[in-house]
XYZ file of C-alpha atoms in Angstrom:
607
model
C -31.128 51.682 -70.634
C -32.834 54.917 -70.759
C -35.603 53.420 -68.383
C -32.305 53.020 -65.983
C -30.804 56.652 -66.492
C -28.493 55.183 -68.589
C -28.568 57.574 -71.133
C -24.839 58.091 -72.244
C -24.836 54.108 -72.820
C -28.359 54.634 -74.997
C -26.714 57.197 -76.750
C -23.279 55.142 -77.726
C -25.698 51.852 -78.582
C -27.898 53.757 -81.220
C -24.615 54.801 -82.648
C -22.950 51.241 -82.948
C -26.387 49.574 -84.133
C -27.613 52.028 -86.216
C -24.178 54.054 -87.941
C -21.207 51.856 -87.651
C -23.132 48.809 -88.113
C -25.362 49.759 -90.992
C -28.304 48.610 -89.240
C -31.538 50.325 -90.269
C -32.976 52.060 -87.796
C -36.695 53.028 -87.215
C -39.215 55.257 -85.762
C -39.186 53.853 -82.288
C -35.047 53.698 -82.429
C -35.309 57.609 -82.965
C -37.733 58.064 -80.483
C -35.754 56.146 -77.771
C -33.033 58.391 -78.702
C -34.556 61.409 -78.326
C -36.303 60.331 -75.041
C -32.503 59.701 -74.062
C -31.299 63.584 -74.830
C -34.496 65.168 -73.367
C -33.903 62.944 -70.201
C -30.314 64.343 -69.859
C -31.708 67.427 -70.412
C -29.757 68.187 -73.585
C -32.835 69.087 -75.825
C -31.023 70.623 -78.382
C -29.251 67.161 -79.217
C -32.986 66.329 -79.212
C -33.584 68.527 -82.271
C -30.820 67.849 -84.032
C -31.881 63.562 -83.738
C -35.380 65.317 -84.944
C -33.428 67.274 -88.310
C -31.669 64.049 -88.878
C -34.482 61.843 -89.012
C -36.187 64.467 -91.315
C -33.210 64.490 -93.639
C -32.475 61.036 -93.880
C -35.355 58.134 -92.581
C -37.882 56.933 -94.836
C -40.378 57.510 -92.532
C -42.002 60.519 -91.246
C -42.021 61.539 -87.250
C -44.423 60.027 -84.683
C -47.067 61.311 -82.402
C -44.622 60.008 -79.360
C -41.951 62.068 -81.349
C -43.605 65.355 -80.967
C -44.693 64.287 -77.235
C -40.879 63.633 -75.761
C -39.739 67.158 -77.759
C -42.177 69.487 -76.513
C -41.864 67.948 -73.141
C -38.120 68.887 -73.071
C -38.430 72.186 -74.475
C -41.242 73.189 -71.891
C -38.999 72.426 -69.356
C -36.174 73.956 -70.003
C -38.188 77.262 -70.245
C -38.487 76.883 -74.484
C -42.640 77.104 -74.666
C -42.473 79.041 -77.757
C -40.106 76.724 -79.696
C -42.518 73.899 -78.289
C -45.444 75.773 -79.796
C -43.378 76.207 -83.036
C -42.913 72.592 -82.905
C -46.743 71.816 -82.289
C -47.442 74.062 -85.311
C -44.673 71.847 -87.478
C -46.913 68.791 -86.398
C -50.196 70.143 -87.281
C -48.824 71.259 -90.649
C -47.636 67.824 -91.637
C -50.538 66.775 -91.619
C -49.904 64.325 -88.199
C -52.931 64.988 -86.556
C -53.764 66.675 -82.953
C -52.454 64.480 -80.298
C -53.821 65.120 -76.692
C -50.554 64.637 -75.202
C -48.723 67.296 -77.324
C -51.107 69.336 -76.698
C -51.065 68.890 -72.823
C -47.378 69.448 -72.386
C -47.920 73.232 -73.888
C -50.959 73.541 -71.438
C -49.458 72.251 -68.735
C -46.582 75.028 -69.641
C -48.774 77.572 -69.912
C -50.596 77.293 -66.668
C -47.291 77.224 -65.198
C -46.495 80.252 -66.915
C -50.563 81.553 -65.380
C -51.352 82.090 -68.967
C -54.526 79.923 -68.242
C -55.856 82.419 -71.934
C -53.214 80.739 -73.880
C -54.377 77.870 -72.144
C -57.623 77.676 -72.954
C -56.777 78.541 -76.919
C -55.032 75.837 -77.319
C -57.318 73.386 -75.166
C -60.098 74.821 -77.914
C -57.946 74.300 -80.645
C -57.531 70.713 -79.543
C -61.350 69.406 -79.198
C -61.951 71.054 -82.626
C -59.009 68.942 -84.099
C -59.184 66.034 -82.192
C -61.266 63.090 -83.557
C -61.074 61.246 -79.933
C -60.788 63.325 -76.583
C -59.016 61.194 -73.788
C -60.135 64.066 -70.972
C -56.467 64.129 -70.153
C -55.941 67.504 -70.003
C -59.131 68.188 -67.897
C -56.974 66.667 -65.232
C -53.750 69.375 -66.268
C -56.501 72.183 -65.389
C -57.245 70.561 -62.128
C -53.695 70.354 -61.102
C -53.815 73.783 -61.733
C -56.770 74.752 -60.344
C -55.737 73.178 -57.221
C -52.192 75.096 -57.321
C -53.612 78.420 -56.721
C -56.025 76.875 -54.414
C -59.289 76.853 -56.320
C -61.071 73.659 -55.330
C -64.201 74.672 -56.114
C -62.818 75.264 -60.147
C -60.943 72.520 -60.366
C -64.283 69.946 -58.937
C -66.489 71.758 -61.570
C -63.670 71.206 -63.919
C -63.527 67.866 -63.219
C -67.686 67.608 -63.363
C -67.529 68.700 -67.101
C -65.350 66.212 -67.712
C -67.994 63.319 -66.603
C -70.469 65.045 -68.150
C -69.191 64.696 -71.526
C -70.437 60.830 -71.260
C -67.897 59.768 -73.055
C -65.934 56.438 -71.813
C -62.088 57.217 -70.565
C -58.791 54.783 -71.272
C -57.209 53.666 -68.384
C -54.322 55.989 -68.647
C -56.694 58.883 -68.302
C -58.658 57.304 -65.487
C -55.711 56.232 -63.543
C -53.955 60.057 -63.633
C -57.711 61.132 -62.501
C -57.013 58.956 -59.624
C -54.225 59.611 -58.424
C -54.845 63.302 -58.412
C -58.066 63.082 -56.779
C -56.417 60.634 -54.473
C -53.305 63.462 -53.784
C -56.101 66.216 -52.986
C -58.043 63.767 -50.414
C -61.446 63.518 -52.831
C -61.546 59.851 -51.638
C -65.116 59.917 -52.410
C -64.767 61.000 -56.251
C -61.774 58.932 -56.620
C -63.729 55.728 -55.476
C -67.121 56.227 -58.002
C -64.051 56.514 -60.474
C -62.772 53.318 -59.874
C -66.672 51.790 -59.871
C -67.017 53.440 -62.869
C -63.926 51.842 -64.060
C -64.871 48.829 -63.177
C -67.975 48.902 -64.700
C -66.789 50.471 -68.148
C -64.396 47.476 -68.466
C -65.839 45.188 -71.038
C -62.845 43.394 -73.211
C -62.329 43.558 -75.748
C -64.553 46.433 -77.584
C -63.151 48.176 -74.212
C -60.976 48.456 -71.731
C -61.196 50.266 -69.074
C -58.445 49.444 -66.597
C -55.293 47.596 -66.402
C -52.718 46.055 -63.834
C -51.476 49.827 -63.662
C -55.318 50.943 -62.166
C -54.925 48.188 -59.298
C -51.179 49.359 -58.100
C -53.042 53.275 -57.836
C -55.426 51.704 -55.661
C -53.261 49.386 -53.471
C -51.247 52.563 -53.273
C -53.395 54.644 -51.454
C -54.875 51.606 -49.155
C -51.348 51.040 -47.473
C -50.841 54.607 -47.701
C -53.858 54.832 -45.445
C -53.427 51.880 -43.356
C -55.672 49.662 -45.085
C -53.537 46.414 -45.275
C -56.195 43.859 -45.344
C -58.143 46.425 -47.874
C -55.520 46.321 -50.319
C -55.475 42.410 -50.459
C -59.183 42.641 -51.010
C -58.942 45.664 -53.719
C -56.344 43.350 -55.169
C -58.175 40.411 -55.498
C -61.656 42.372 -56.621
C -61.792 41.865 -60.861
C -64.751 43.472 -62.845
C -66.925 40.675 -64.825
C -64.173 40.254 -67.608
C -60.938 39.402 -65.289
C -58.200 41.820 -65.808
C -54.445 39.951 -66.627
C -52.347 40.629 -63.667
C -48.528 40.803 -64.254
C -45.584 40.143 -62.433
C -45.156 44.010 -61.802
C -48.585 43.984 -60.331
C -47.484 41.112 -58.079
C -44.357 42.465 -57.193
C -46.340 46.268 -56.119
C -48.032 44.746 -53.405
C -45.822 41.941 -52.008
C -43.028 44.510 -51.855
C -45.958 46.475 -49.482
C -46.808 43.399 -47.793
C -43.136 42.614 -47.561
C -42.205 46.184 -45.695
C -44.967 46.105 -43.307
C -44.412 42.817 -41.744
C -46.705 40.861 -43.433
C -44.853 38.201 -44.942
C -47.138 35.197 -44.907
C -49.650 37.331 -46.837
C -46.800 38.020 -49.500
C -46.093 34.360 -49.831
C -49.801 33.380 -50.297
C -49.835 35.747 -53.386
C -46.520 34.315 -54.554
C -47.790 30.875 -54.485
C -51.059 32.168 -56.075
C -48.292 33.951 -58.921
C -48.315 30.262 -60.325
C -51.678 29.322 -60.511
C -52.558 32.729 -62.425
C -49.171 31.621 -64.739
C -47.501 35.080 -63.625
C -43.880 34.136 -63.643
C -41.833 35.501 -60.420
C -38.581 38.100 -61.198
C -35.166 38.784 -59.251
C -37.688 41.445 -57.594
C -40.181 38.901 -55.994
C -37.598 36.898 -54.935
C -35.620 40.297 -53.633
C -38.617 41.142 -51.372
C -39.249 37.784 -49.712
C -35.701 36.721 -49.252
C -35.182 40.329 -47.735
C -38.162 40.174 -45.381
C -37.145 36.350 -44.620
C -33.467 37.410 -43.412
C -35.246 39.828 -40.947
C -37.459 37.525 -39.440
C -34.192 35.033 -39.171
C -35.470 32.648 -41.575
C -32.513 31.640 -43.090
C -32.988 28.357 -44.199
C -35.977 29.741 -45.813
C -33.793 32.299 -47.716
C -31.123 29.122 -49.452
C -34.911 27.551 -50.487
C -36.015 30.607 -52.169
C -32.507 31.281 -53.766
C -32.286 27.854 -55.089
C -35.649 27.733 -56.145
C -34.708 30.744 -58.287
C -31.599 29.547 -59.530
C -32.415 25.800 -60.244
C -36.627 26.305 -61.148
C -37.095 26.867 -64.696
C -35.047 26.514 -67.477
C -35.288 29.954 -68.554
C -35.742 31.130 -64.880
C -35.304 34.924 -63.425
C -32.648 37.008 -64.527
C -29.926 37.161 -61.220
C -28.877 40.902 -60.766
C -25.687 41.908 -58.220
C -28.209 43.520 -55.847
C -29.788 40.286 -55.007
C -26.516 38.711 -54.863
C -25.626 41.165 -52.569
C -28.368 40.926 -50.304
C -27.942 37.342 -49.858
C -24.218 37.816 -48.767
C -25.201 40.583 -46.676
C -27.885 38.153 -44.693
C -25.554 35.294 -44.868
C -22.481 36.585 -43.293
C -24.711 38.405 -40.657
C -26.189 35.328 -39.918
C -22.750 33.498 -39.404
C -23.954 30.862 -42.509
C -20.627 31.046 -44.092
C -20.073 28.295 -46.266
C -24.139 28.756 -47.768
C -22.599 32.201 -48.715
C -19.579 30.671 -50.609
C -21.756 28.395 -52.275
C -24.119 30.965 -53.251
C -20.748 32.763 -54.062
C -19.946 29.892 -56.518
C -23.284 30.359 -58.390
C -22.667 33.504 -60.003
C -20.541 32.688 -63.068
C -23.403 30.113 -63.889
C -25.727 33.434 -63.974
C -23.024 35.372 -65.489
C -23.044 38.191 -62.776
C -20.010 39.219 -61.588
C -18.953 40.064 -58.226
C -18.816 43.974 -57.669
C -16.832 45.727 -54.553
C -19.169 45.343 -52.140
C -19.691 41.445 -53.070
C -15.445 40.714 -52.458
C -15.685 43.297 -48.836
C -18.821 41.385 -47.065
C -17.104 37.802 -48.041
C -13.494 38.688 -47.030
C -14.311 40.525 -43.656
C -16.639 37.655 -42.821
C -14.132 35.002 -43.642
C -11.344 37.447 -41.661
C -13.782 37.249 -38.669
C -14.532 33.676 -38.320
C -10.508 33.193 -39.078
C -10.567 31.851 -42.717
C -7.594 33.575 -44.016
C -7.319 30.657 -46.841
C -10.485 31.584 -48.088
C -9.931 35.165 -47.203
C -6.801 35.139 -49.391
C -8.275 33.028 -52.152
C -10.918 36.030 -52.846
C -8.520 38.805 -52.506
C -6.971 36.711 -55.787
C -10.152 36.733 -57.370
C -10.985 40.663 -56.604
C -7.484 41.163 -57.959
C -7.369 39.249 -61.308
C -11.249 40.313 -61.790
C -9.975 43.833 -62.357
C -11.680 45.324 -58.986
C -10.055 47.616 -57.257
C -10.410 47.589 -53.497
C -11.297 50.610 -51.568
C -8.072 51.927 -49.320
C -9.226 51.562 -46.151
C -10.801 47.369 -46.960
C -7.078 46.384 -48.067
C -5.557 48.522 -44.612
C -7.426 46.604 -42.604
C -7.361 42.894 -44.591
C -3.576 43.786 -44.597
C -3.555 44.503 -40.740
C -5.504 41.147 -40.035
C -3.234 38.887 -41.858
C -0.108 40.582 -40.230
C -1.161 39.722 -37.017
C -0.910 36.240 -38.200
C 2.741 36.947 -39.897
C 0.896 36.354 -43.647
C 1.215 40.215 -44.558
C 3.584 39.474 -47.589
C 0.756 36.785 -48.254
C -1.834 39.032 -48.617
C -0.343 41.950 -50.187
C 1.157 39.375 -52.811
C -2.419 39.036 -53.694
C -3.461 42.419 -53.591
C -0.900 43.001 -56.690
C -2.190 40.023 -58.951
C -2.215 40.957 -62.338
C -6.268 41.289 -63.820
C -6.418 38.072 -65.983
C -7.271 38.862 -69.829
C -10.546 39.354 -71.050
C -10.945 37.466 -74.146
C -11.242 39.813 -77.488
C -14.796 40.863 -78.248
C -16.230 38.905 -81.089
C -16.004 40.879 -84.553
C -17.917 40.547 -87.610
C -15.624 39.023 -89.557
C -15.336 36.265 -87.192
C -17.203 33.049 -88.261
C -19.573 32.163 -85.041
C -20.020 28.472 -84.445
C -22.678 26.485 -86.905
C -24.785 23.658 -86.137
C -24.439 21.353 -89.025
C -27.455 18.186 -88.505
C -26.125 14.758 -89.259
C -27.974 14.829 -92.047
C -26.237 18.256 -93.513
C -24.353 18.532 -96.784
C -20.240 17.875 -95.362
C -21.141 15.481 -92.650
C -20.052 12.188 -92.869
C -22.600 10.205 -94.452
C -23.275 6.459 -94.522
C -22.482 4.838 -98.098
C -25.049 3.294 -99.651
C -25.109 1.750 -103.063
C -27.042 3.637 -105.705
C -28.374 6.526 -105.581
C -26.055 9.834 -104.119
C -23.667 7.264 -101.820
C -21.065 9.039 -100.276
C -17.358 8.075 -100.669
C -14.346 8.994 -98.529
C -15.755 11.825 -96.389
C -15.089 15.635 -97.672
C -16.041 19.146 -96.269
C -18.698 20.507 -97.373
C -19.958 24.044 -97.921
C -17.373 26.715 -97.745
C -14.338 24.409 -96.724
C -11.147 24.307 -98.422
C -9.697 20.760 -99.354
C -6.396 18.994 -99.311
C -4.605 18.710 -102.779
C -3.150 15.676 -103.770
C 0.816 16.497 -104.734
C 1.394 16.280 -108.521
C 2.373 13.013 -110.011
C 0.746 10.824 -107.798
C -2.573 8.331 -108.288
C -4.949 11.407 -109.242
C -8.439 9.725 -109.830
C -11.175 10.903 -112.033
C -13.555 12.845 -109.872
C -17.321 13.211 -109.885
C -19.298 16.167 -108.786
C -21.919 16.329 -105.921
C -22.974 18.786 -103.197
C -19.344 18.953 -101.142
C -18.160 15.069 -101.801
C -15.603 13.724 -103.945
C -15.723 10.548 -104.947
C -13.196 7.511 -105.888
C -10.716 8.052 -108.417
C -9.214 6.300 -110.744
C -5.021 5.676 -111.024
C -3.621 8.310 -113.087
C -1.350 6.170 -115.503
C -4.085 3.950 -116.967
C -6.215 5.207 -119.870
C -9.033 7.181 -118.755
C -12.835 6.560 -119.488
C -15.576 8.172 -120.983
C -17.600 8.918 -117.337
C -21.079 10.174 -117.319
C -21.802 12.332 -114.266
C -24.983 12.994 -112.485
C -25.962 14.789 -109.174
C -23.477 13.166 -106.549
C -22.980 9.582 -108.628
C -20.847 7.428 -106.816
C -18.159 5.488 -108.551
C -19.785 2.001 -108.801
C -22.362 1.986 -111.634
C -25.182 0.857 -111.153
C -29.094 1.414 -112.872
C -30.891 4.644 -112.108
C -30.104 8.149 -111.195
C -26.434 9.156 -111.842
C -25.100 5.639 -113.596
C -23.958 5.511 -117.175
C -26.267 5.539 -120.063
C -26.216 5.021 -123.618
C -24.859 8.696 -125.313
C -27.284 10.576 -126.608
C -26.969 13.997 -127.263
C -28.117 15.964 -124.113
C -26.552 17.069 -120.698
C -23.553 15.257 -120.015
C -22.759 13.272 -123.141
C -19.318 14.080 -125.511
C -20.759 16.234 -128.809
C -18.475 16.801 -131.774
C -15.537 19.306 -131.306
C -17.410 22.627 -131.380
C -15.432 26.025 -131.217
C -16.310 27.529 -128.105
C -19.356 29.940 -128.035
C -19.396 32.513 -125.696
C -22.017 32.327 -122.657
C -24.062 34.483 -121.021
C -21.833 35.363 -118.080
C -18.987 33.142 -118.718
C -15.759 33.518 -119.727
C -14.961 30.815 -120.797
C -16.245 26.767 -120.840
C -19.661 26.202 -119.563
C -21.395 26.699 -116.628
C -23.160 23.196 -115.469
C -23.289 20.292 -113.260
C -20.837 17.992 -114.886
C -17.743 16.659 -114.192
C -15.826 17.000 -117.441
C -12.680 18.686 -117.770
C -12.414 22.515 -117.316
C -16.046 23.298 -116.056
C -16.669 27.205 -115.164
C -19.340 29.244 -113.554
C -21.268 32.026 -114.039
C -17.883 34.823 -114.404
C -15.216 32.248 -113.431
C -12.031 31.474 -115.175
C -10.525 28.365 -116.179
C -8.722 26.045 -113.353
C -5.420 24.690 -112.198
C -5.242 22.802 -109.386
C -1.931 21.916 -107.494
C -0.321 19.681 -110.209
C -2.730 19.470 -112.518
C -2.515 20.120 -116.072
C -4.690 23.038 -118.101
C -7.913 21.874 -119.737
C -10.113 21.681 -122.854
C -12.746 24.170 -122.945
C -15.780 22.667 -122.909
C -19.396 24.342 -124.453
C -23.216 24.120 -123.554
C -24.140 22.762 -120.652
C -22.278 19.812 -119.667
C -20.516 18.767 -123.481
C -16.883 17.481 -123.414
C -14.005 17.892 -125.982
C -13.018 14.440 -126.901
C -9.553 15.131 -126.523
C -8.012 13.341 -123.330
C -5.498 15.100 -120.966
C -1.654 14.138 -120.838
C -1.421 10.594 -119.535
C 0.706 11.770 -116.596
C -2.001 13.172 -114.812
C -5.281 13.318 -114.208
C -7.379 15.972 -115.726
C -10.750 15.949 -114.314
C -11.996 18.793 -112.036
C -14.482 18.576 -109.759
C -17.671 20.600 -109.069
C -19.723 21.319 -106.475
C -20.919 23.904 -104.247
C -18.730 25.460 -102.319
C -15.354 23.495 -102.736
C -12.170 25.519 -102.785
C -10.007 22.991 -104.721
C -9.919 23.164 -108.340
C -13.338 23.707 -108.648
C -16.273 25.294 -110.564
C -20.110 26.018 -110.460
C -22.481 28.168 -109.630
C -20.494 31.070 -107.313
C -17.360 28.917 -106.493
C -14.562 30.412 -105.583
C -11.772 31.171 -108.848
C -9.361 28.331 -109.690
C -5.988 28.116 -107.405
C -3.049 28.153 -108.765
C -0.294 25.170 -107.171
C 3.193 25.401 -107.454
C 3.322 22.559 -110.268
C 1.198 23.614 -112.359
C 1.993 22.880 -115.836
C 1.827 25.744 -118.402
């Protein structure tokens, strides 16, 4: 957003992330904040994102912190709050950055206090551990302000004498400035030099940014078929193109006519695994609608929008530009289509989109159609310019269909669905295999029986004084029950046992004292955590968690307390219902265990 000039909408999205949504922010979320305010030139909102991030974060400020600051208070006229600044940066201890450093320079030659200047360009190469040389090229700009060419060469000379190897940011300022002061000469042993240095990965010395310099300043010059070659040149260790690269000089190719050459590098994008944007496209479909190769332009969009799976990301300017070639080019019906393509790419028509469409579809006599996108510019919440609904409205009276039209005008913007909150459960993909999903029942061990929710889902209570069944516990089943007006059993439970017994995990066994089996009546002992029963995996009467208190479902009768993990009071509950509870993770029906939800109280519940 900030890279757009978006700054206002920067501003509003660090406050929603990172203060209403209690989201932690970091370093580079402050910096990216701070870039926004300098940017908008509001430097003292600047500061005051620097005092808050001293006050409050956890971390201290950055080298890139103390570069967008100074930069913003240099130019709006604040040098000696920027040197104040620098001083604050030294003094905690964050090192002497080159780029800090060059923003005061660069201030101070504007200011022609090239002694000042100097001081702190001293200052720096005794602090600095690693010189970059990018200020040499601030004293050259100056140099060359007041006209000294002859200082600002010698100036530069030092700087190669120093022997010392120079990052590609450096170099490719160097160039660009010898490049702007015609020292084509200089500017090309640079980029030899360049080349040469470049030996990934103990160095690199230029980058995709070092080739768009140099393409640059051959089509500035003329030098078409140069700047393919330049292109194409790589040092010994090949230097990674990207797509921005790509996109620099097809865009070139693209505006001086030279669209086959543009295509050959866009077919050669996929060999070199450089994946093409809305931009590439943008440039060839533009410079195919000029040479009237239409057909070629529907190829290229649907090459876009059916390729890849995770193709280019559409904007409303390409959009636009297809509509705008379309309609020119009488190919209605490809524009419609293209038309019907954008709610797939979730762009959404602007103004201009609704006025090439409906003036084209006026012209060729489609007043249908015509009247069919009015609805949609009307319930889309666009508002048409005056003087496009005059003349749409003057068109379709001509044809008696003004009350037509203007009925369409006056459609009502359709709602836009509420925006998702947090407290709004988003949609979960539960395998087959998940705890809640209907399971296949097997005999033995963990079989399923009639299907339940699982995790977090309330279930349906039986009414009171019906066929209750005992039930066991398990990870979000229940399982069969018994009929509530016979005498119950002694049960043994088990992780997720099903109801017929069988040998092995979860069946019956012979009591012994352990988890599970009936002890003698105990009086209860409190628990770590509980208030009252015992926190466990059994499904005897009255079991609690950690903290939860005892259970009533909807009809069902109050409980023993139970003790230790998993023991049972012998006494049996009232013959009229059944008293067993069930427990498992994450049940909200008369349930307990580790961080269920608190017993519900039904309507019949006996006291």
């Amino acid at each position: 957003m900030v890279r757009a000039g978006r700054h206002d909408d920067a501003v509003a999205l660090f406050d929603f992330f990172f203060r209403r949504s209690n989201i932690v922010p970091n370093i580079v979320s402050y910096n990216t904040l701070i870039l926004a305010h300098v940017d908008a030139t509001r430097v003292d909102d600047a500061m005051q994102v620097y005092r808050d991030m001293l006050g409050s974060a956890p971390f201290s400020p950055s080298a890139v912190t103390f570069r967008h600051l100074t930069k913003g208070l240099v130019a709006a006229g604040r040098i000696r709050d920027a040197l104040d600044l620098l001083r604050e940066m030294v003094g905690r201890g964050a090192g002497a950055d080159s780029l800090v450093y060059n923003n005061l320079i660069a201030g101070y030659i504007d200011l022609d206090d090239w002694g000042k200047a100097f001081e702190l360009f001293n200052e720096l190469t005794e602090r600095c551990v690693v010189y970059d040389g990018v200020v040499h090229t601030t004293f050259m700009e100056g140099y060359w302000k007041q006209g000294k060419d002859k200082e600002a060469m010698d100036n530069y000379e030092s700087l190669l004498q120093r022997g010392f190897k120079m990052t590609p940011a450096t170099c490719n300022v160097l160039l660009e400035t010898l490049f702007k002061h015609d020292k084509h000469k200089e500017a090309n042993n640079l980029w030899e030099t360049m080349m040469d240095n470049h030996t990934p990965p103990s160095f690199i010395g230029i980058n995709a940014e070092s080739y768009n310099v140099m393409v640059n300043q051959c089509f500035k010059e003329g030098k078409f078929e140069e700047a393919i070659e330049v292109f194409h040149r790589q040092p010994r260790k090949n230097v990674q193109m990207d797509v921005g690269c790509f996109n620099n000089i097809i865009g070139k190719l693209c505006e001086n006519g030279m669209l086959a050459e543009a295509e050959k590098l866009f077919e050669e994008m996929e060999t070199k695994s450089v994946l093409p944007d809305v931009y590439t496209y943008t440039y060839l479909v533009d410079s195919c609608f000029k040479e009237g190769r239409v057909e070629d332009t529907m190829q290229y969009f649907f090459k876009m929008a059916d390729g890849r799976e995770h193709g280019p990301k559409f904007n409303i300017a390409f959009f636009n530009r297809m509509f705008e070639g379309l309609t020119e080019a009488g190919r209605i019906d490809d524009a419609l289509k293209v038309y019907g393509r954008m709610p797939d790419k979730e762009i959404k028509p602007n103004t201009a989109t609704y006025e090439m469409l409906v003036k084209a579809l006026c012209k060729e006599g489609y007043l249908d159609r015509a009247r069919d996108l009015v609805t949609d510019m009307a319930r889309a919440g666009v508002e048409p310019p005056q003087l496009f609904r005059e003349s749409v409205v003057d068109i379709f009276k001509k044809s008696d269909r003004q009350e037509e039209i203007e009925k369409a005008f006056e459609e009502q913007p359709l709602p836009t669905p509420p925006p998702r909150t947090e407290n709004q459960p988003r949609t979960e993909y539960r395998p087959r295999n998940a705890v809640g999903v209907p399971q296949v029942k097997q005999p033995g061990l963990s079989s399923a029986a009639p299907v339940q929710p699982g995790y977090g889902y309330s279930q349906p209570q039986p009414p009171a004084f019906k066929d209750a069944q005992n039930q066991q516990p398990g990870f979000g089943y229940s399982q069969p029950q018994q009929p509530a007006f016979k005498n119950t059993q002694n049960q043994q439970s088990g992780f997720d046992s099903s109801r017929q017994w069988h040998s092995g995990f979860g069946a019956p066994q012979a009591q012994h004292p352990g988890y599970g089996t009936p002890q003698p009546v105990q009086a209860p002992r409190p628990q770590f955590g509980a208030s009252q029963g015992v926190p466990g995996y059994s499904n005897h009467p009255s079991q609690v968690g950690y903290g939860s208190q005892p259970q009533s479902g909807y009809g069902f009768a109050p409980h023993q307390e139970q003790v230790l993990y998993g023991n049972q009071v012998p006494p049996a509950p009232p013959a009229y219902v059944a008293s067993q509870s069930q427990s498992s993770h994450g049940n909200h029906w008369s349930q307990s265990g580790h961080g269920s939800p608190q017993g519900q109280l039904g309507n019949n519940q006996i006291s």
